[in-house]
CSV table of C-alpha atoms in Angstrom, one decimal:
chain,number,residue,atom,x,y,z
A,1,UNK,CA,23.6,18.2,-7.6
A,2,UNK,CA,22.3,19.4,-4.2
A,3,UNK,CA,18.8,17.5,-5.5
A,4,UNK,CA,20.8,13.9,-6.2
A,5,UNK,CA,22.4,14.5,-2.8
A,6,UNK,CA,19.1,14.8,-0.6
A,7,UNK,CA,18.5,11.5,-1.7
A,8,UNK,CA,21.1,9.7,-0.4
A,9,UNK,CA,20.5,8.1,2.9
A,10,UNK,CA,23.3,7.3,5.0
A,11,UNK,CA,21.0,6.0,7.7
A,12,UNK,CA,20.9,2.6,5.0
A,13,UNK,CA,24.5,2.0,6.7
A,14,UNK,CA,23.2,0.2,9.5
A,15,UNK,CA,21.2,-2.3,7.9
A,16,UNK,CA,23.2,-5.2,7.5
A,17,UNK,CA,20.8,-7.1,5.3
A,18,UNK,CA,21.1,-3.5,2.9
A,19,UNK,CA,25.4,-4.2,3.0
A,20,UNK,CA,24.4,-7.9,1.6
A,21,UNK,CA,21.9,-7.1,-0.8
A,22,UNK,CA,24.0,-3.8,-2.2
A,23,UNK,CA,27.6,-7.0,-2.0
A,24,UNK,CA,25.6,-8.4,-5.3
A,25,UNK,CA,26.4,-4.7,-7.3
A,26,UNK,CA,28.5,-6.5,-10.5
A,27,UNK,CA,31.6,-3.3,-9.7
A,28,UNK,CA,31.7,-4.8,-6.1
A,29,UNK,CA,31.5,-8.3,-6.6
A,30,UNK,CA,34.4,-7.5,-9.1
A,31,UNK,CA,36.2,-5.4,-6.6
A,32,UNK,CA,36.3,-7.9,-3.6
A,33,UNK,CA,37.3,-10.4,-6.0
A,34,UNK,CA,40.6,-8.7,-7.8
A,35,UNK,CA,41.4,-7.1,-3.6
A,36,UNK,CA,41.3,-11.0,-2.6
A,37,UNK,CA,43.5,-12.0,-5.8
A,38,UNK,CA,45.9,-9.1,-5.1
A,39,UNK,CA,46.5,-10.3,-1.4
A,40,UNK,CA,47.0,-13.9,-2.5
A,41,UNK,CA,49.5,-12.9,-5.4
A,42,UNK,CA,50.8,-10.6,-2.2
A,43,UNK,CA,50.2,-7.4,-4.3
A,44,UNK,CA,49.2,-5.1,-0.9
A,45,UNK,CA,49.1,-2.1,-1.7
A,46,UNK,CA,47.2,-2.7,-5.0
A,47,UNK,CA,44.9,-5.1,-2.6
A,48,UNK,CA,44.7,-1.6,-0.2
A,49,UNK,CA,43.8,0.3,-3.2
A,50,UNK,CA,41.5,-1.8,-4.4
A,51,UNK,CA,40.4,-2.0,-1.1
A,52,UNK,CA,39.7,1.2,-0.3
A,53,UNK,CA,38.0,2.0,-4.0
A,54,UNK,CA,35.7,-1.1,-3.4
A,55,UNK,CA,34.7,0.3,0.1
A,56,UNK,CA,33.4,2.9,-1.3
A,57,UNK,CA,31.6,2.4,-3.6
A,58,UNK,CA,29.9,-0.3,-1.7
A,59,UNK,CA,29.2,2.1,0.8
A,60,UNK,CA,27.6,4.5,-2.3
A,61,UNK,CA,25.2,1.6,-3.5
A,62,UNK,CA,24.3,1.0,-0.2
A,63,UNK,CA,23.2,4.9,0.8
A,64,UNK,CA,21.3,5.4,-2.7
A,65,UNK,CA,17.9,4.3,-3.3
A,66,UNK,CA,16.7,1.7,-5.7
A,67,UNK,CA,13.8,4.1,-6.6
A,68,UNK,CA,12.1,7.2,-5.1
A,69,UNK,CA,8.8,8.4,-4.8
A,70,UNK,CA,7.3,11.8,-4.6
A,71,UNK,CA,3.9,12.9,-3.1
A,72,UNK,CA,2.5,16.7,-3.1
A,73,UNK,CA,1.8,17.6,0.5
A,74,UNK,CA,1.5,21.5,-0.9
A,75,UNK,CA,2.4,23.8,-3.0
A,76,UNK,CA,6.1,24.5,-1.6
A,77,UNK,CA,6.9,21.0,-0.5
A,78,UNK,CA,7.0,17.2,-0.5
A,79,UNK,CA,7.0,14.1,1.2
A,80,UNK,CA,9.8,12.3,-0.5
A,81,UNK,CA,10.0,8.1,-0.3
A,82,UNK,CA,13.7,6.4,-0.6
A,83,UNK,CA,13.1,2.5,-1.4
A,84,UNK,CA,16.1,0.5,-0.4
A,85,UNK,CA,16.1,-3.5,-0.8
A,86,UNK,CA,17.0,-5.5,1.3
A,87,UNK,CA,16.6,-9.0,-0.4
A,88,UNK,CA,15.6,-10.8,-4.0
A,89,UNK,CA,12.2,-11.4,-4.6
A,90,UNK,CA,10.5,-14.5,-4.0
A,91,UNK,CA,10.6,-15.0,-7.7
A,92,UNK,CA,14.1,-14.5,-9.3
A,93,UNK,CA,13.4,-15.3,-12.9
A,94,UNK,CA,9.7,-13.6,-13.9
A,95,UNK,CA,9.5,-11.4,-15.8
A,96,UNK,CA,7.8,-8.6,-13.4
A,97,UNK,CA,9.6,-8.2,-10.3
A,98,UNK,CA,7.3,-9.7,-7.1
A,99,UNK,CA,7.2,-6.5,-5.2
A,100,UNK,CA,4.7,-8.1,-2.8
A,101,UNK,CA,7.5,-10.2,-1.5
A,102,UNK,CA,10.5,-8.5,-2.3
A,103,UNK,CA,12.5,-6.9,1.1
A,104,UNK,CA,13.0,-3.3,1.3
A,105,UNK,CA,13.8,-0.6,4.2
A,106,UNK,CA,11.1,2.9,2.4
A,107,UNK,CA,12.6,6.2,4.4
A,108,UNK,CA,10.4,9.0,4.5
A,109,UNK,CA,11.0,12.4,4.2
A,110,UNK,CA,9.6,16.0,3.8
A,111,UNK,CA,11.9,17.6,1.0
A,112,UNK,CA,11.0,21.1,3.3
A,113,UNK,CA,12.7,19.6,6.1
A,114,UNK,CA,14.6,16.3,5.6
A,115,UNK,CA,15.0,16.3,9.8
A,116,UNK,CA,11.3,16.3,9.9
A,117,UNK,CA,11.2,12.4,9.1
A,118,UNK,CA,14.9,11.6,9.6
A,119,UNK,CA,14.4,8.6,12.0
A,120,UNK,CA,10.8,7.1,9.7
A,121,UNK,CA,11.6,4.1,8.1
A,122,UNK,CA,9.2,1.5,7.6
A,123,UNK,CA,11.2,-2.1,7.8
A,124,UNK,CA,8.6,-4.6,5.2
A,125,UNK,CA,8.5,-7.9,3.6
A,126,UNK,CA,6.4,-6.2,0.6
A,127,UNK,CA,5.5,-3.2,-1.1
A,128,UNK,CA,2.5,-2.7,-3.8
A,129,UNK,CA,3.4,0.5,-5.5
A,130,UNK,CA,0.4,0.3,-8.0
A,131,UNK,CA,-1.4,3.7,-6.3
A,132,UNK,CA,1.4,5.6,-6.1
A,133,UNK,CA,-0.1,7.9,-8.9
A,134,UNK,CA,-2.4,9.3,-7.1
A,135,UNK,CA,-0.1,9.5,-4.1
A,136,UNK,CA,-1.0,6.1,-2.6
A,137,UNK,CA,1.9,4.0,-1.1
A,138,UNK,CA,1.5,0.2,0.3
A,139,UNK,CA,3.9,-1.6,2.5
A,140,UNK,CA,3.7,-5.3,4.4
A,141,UNK,CA,5.4,-6.5,7.1
A,142,UNK,CA,6.0,-10.0,8.5
A,143,UNK,CA,2.8,-10.3,9.4
A,144,UNK,CA,1.0,-9.7,5.7
A,145,UNK,CA,-0.5,-6.5,8.2
A,146,UNK,CA,-0.7,-3.9,5.7
A,147,UNK,CA,0.6,-0.1,6.6
A,148,UNK,CA,-0.2,3.0,4.2
A,149,UNK,CA,2.0,5.9,3.7
A,150,UNK,CA,0.3,8.7,1.6
A,151,UNK,CA,1.0,13.0,2.0
A,152,UNK,CA,-2.6,12.4,4.5
A,153,UNK,CA,-0.4,10.2,6.6
A,154,UNK,CA,3.4,10.2,6.6
A,155,UNK,CA,3.8,8.1,9.6
A,156,UNK,CA,1.7,5.6,7.9
A,157,UNK,CA,-1.5,3.8,9.1
A,158,UNK,CA,-2.2,0.4,9.2
A,159,UNK,CA,-4.9,-0.9,7.5
A,160,UNK,CA,-5.0,-4.9,8.4
A,161,UNK,CA,-5.1,-7.4,6.5
A,162,UNK,CA,-5.7,-7.9,2.9
A,163,UNK,CA,-8.6,-9.6,1.7
A,164,UNK,CA,-9.6,-7.9,-2.1
A,165,UNK,CA,-8.5,-5.0,-3.5
A,166,UNK,CA,-9.3,-1.8,-1.7
A,167,UNK,CA,-9.9,-4.7,0.9
A,168,UNK,CA,-8.7,-5.0,4.7
A,169,UNK,CA,-9.2,-6.4,7.8
A,170,UNK,CA,-8.6,-6.2,11.3
A,171,UNK,CA,-10.1,-8.9,13.7
A,172,UNK,CA,-13.5,-7.0,13.4
A,173,UNK,CA,-12.0,-3.5,11.5
A,174,UNK,CA,-12.1,-3.5,8.4
A,175,UNK,CA,-10.9,-0.7,6.3
A,176,UNK,CA,-11.3,0.6,2.8
A,177,UNK,CA,-9.2,2.9,0.4
A,178,UNK,CA,-11.0,6.3,-0.8
A,179,UNK,CA,-9.7,8.9,-2.4
A,180,UNK,CA,-6.2,9.2,-0.4
A,181,UNK,CA,-8.9,8.8,2.9
A,182,UNK,CA,-8.8,5.1,5.2
A,183,UNK,CA,-12.5,4.5,5.9
A,184,UNK,CA,-12.7,2.3,8.8
A,185,UNK,CA,-15.9,0.3,10.2
A,186,UNK,CA,-16.6,-2.2,12.4
A,187,UNK,CA,-18.5,-5.7,11.5
A,188,UNK,CA,-18.9,-9.2,12.8
A,189,UNK,CA,-18.4,-10.8,9.7
A,190,UNK,CA,-18.0,-10.0,6.6
A,191,UNK,CA,-19.5,-11.5,3.3
A,192,UNK,CA,-18.4,-10.7,-0.6
A,193,UNK,CA,-20.5,-11.7,-3.9
A,194,UNK,CA,-22.5,-14.1,-3.7
A,195,UNK,CA,-24.6,-12.2,-1.4
A,196,UNK,CA,-27.5,-13.8,-1.5
A,197,UNK,CA,-29.7,-10.8,-1.6
A,198,UNK,CA,-30.5,-8.1,-4.1
A,199,UNK,CA,-31.4,-5.4,-4.8
A,200,UNK,CA,-33.5,-2.8,-6.8
A,201,UNK,CA,-30.3,-1.0,-9.2
A,202,UNK,CA,-33.5,1.8,-10.6
A,203,UNK,CA,-33.8,2.9,-6.5
A,204,UNK,CA,-29.9,2.5,-5.8
A,205,UNK,CA,-28.5,5.7,-4.4
A,206,UNK,CA,-25.0,5.3,-3.6
A,207,UNK,CA,-23.7,7.2,-0.8
A,208,UNK,CA,-20.2,8.3,-0.5
A,209,UNK,CA,-18.0,7.0,2.4
A,210,UNK,CA,-15.4,9.7,2.4
A,211,UNK,CA,-15.3,12.6,0.6
A,212,UNK,CA,-17.8,13.2,-2.3
A,213,UNK,CA,-17.3,11.6,-5.2
A,214,UNK,CA,-18.9,10.0,-8.3
A,215,UNK,CA,-20.5,5.9,-8.2
A,216,UNK,CA,-19.9,6.5,-12.0
A,217,UNK,CA,-16.4,7.1,-12.2
A,218,UNK,CA,-15.5,3.5,-10.8
A,219,UNK,CA,-14.7,1.4,-13.9
A,220,UNK,CA,-14.9,-1.6,-12.2
A,221,UNK,CA,-16.8,-2.7,-8.2
A,222,UNK,CA,-17.7,-5.5,-5.8
A,223,UNK,CA,-20.4,-5.5,-3.5
A,224,UNK,CA,-20.1,-6.3,0.1
A,225,UNK,CA,-22.7,-7.3,3.0
A,226,UNK,CA,-21.3,-6.2,6.5
A,227,UNK,CA,-23.1,-7.8,9.1
A,228,UNK,CA,-23.0,-5.4,12.5
A,229,UNK,CA,-24.8,-6.9,16.0
A,230,UNK,CA,-27.1,-8.9,13.8
A,231,UNK,CA,-27.7,-5.8,11.2
A,232,UNK,CA,-26.3,-5.5,7.4
A,233,UNK,CA,-25.0,-2.8,5.3
A,234,UNK,CA,-24.4,-3.0,1.7
A,235,UNK,CA,-21.5,-1.8,0.6
A,236,UNK,CA,-20.1,-0.7,-3.1
A,237,UNK,CA,-15.8,-0.4,-3.4
A,238,UNK,CA,-13.3,-0.4,-6.2
A,239,UNK,CA,-11.4,1.4,-8.8
A,240,UNK,CA,-11.8,4.3,-11.0
A,241,UNK,CA,-10.3,4.8,-14.9
A,242,UNK,CA,-6.7,6.6,-12.8
A,243,UNK,CA,-6.9,4.0,-10.4
A,244,UNK,CA,-7.9,5.7,-7.6
A,245,UNK,CA,-9.8,3.9,-5.4
A,246,UNK,CA,-13.4,4.4,-4.1
A,247,UNK,CA,-15.9,3.0,-1.6
A,248,UNK,CA,-20.0,3.9,-1.2
A,249,UNK,CA,-22.5,2.7,0.4
A,250,UNK,CA,-26.1,1.3,-1.1
A,251,UNK,CA,-29.6,2.7,-0.3
A,252,UNK,CA,-31.8,1.0,-1.1
A,253,UNK,CA,-35.5,0.8,0.5
A,254,UNK,CA,-35.7,-2.7,0.2
A,255,UNK,CA,-33.8,-5.6,-0.1
A,256,UNK,CA,-34.9,-8.9,-1.5
A,257,UNK,CA,-33.3,-12.6,-0.6
A,258,UNK,CA,-31.7,-14.1,-4.3
A,259,UNK,CA,-34.7,-16.3,-4.7
A,260,UNK,CA,-37.8,-14.0,-5.0
A,261,UNK,CA,-36.1,-11.0,-6.2
A,262,UNK,CA,-38.0,-7.1,-6.5
A,263,UNK,CA,-41.0,-8.8,-4.8
A,264,UNK,CA,-42.9,-11.4,-3.6
A,265,UNK,CA,-42.3,-15.2,-3.3
A,266,UNK,CA,-44.3,-18.0,-1.8
A,267,UNK,CA,-45.6,-15.3,0.6
A,268,UNK,CA,-41.6,-13.7,1.6
A,269,UNK,CA,-42.2,-10.2,1.9
A,270,UNK,CA,-38.8,-7.9,0.8
A,271,UNK,CA,-36.7,-7.1,3.4
A,272,UNK,CA,-37.4,-3.2,4.6
A,273,UNK,CA,-34.3,-1.4,4.3
A,274,UNK,CA,-34.0,1.6,7.0
A,275,UNK,CA,-33.7,4.5,5.5
A,276,UNK,CA,-31.3,6.8,8.1
A,277,UNK,CA,-28.3,5.1,8.3
A,278,UNK,CA,-28.8,1.8,5.2
A,279,UNK,CA,-29.1,-1.0,7.7
A,280,UNK,CA,-31.6,-3.9,7.7
A,281,UNK,CA,-32.5,-6.9,10.1
A,282,UNK,CA,-30.2,-9.7,8.7
A,283,UNK,CA,-30.3,-13.3,10.3
């Protein structure tokens, strides 16, 4: 019972939107209707009893989260995420809940010291729990900017606007997710396939952008051309069989315009790549 009550959050009582959402509970709705009916028929004592019971249960629904997520911090400590809905999803009749549009309150604390994060919460206009199995949780604000919460970032880290799965942008700063890490880089602009360039895959080296990972682990991946101050770099990013996001930089001796792959064409030379940082002059 101790663990159960630990996952109730009385701070939810201060949010009117949470009360409105909890008011959709069947028992709460029936209790309110019965209380009103008793008042109309002058059964004041019965109305008072029903009113108190309904109010207590209503408050219980408010402080009880719809979902709980527990992420590992250490061998004896966990990061706990309590998710409270505050509005209906835009697609009410869809078989699968549209979490990207579901307004929520996310409360975060550690199971070792709940007071440590007692004031830490996110008011979100959507969330994505598709990466929860690898310890990552994403929430979106009203401006469609995403923040990631994890054991490494218990207070959240801003990612920016979602461009592709595992790619985010915030002005000239872009971000990949690599396992539990957030990899950020600068670019004046980026280009997704078709890049207009090609390279010899037999000579390619895919260097991990974070902790060492094997490129062969990626089940699906995309290429990206990032251009910063007229210098280009090629990245590959995707997700593994176990839904872990990874990102790599592509190192090759040369890149080629698409119309002359892997050789010369009408006197056009391939573009030489800097072996130190994998960049090349891009016009």
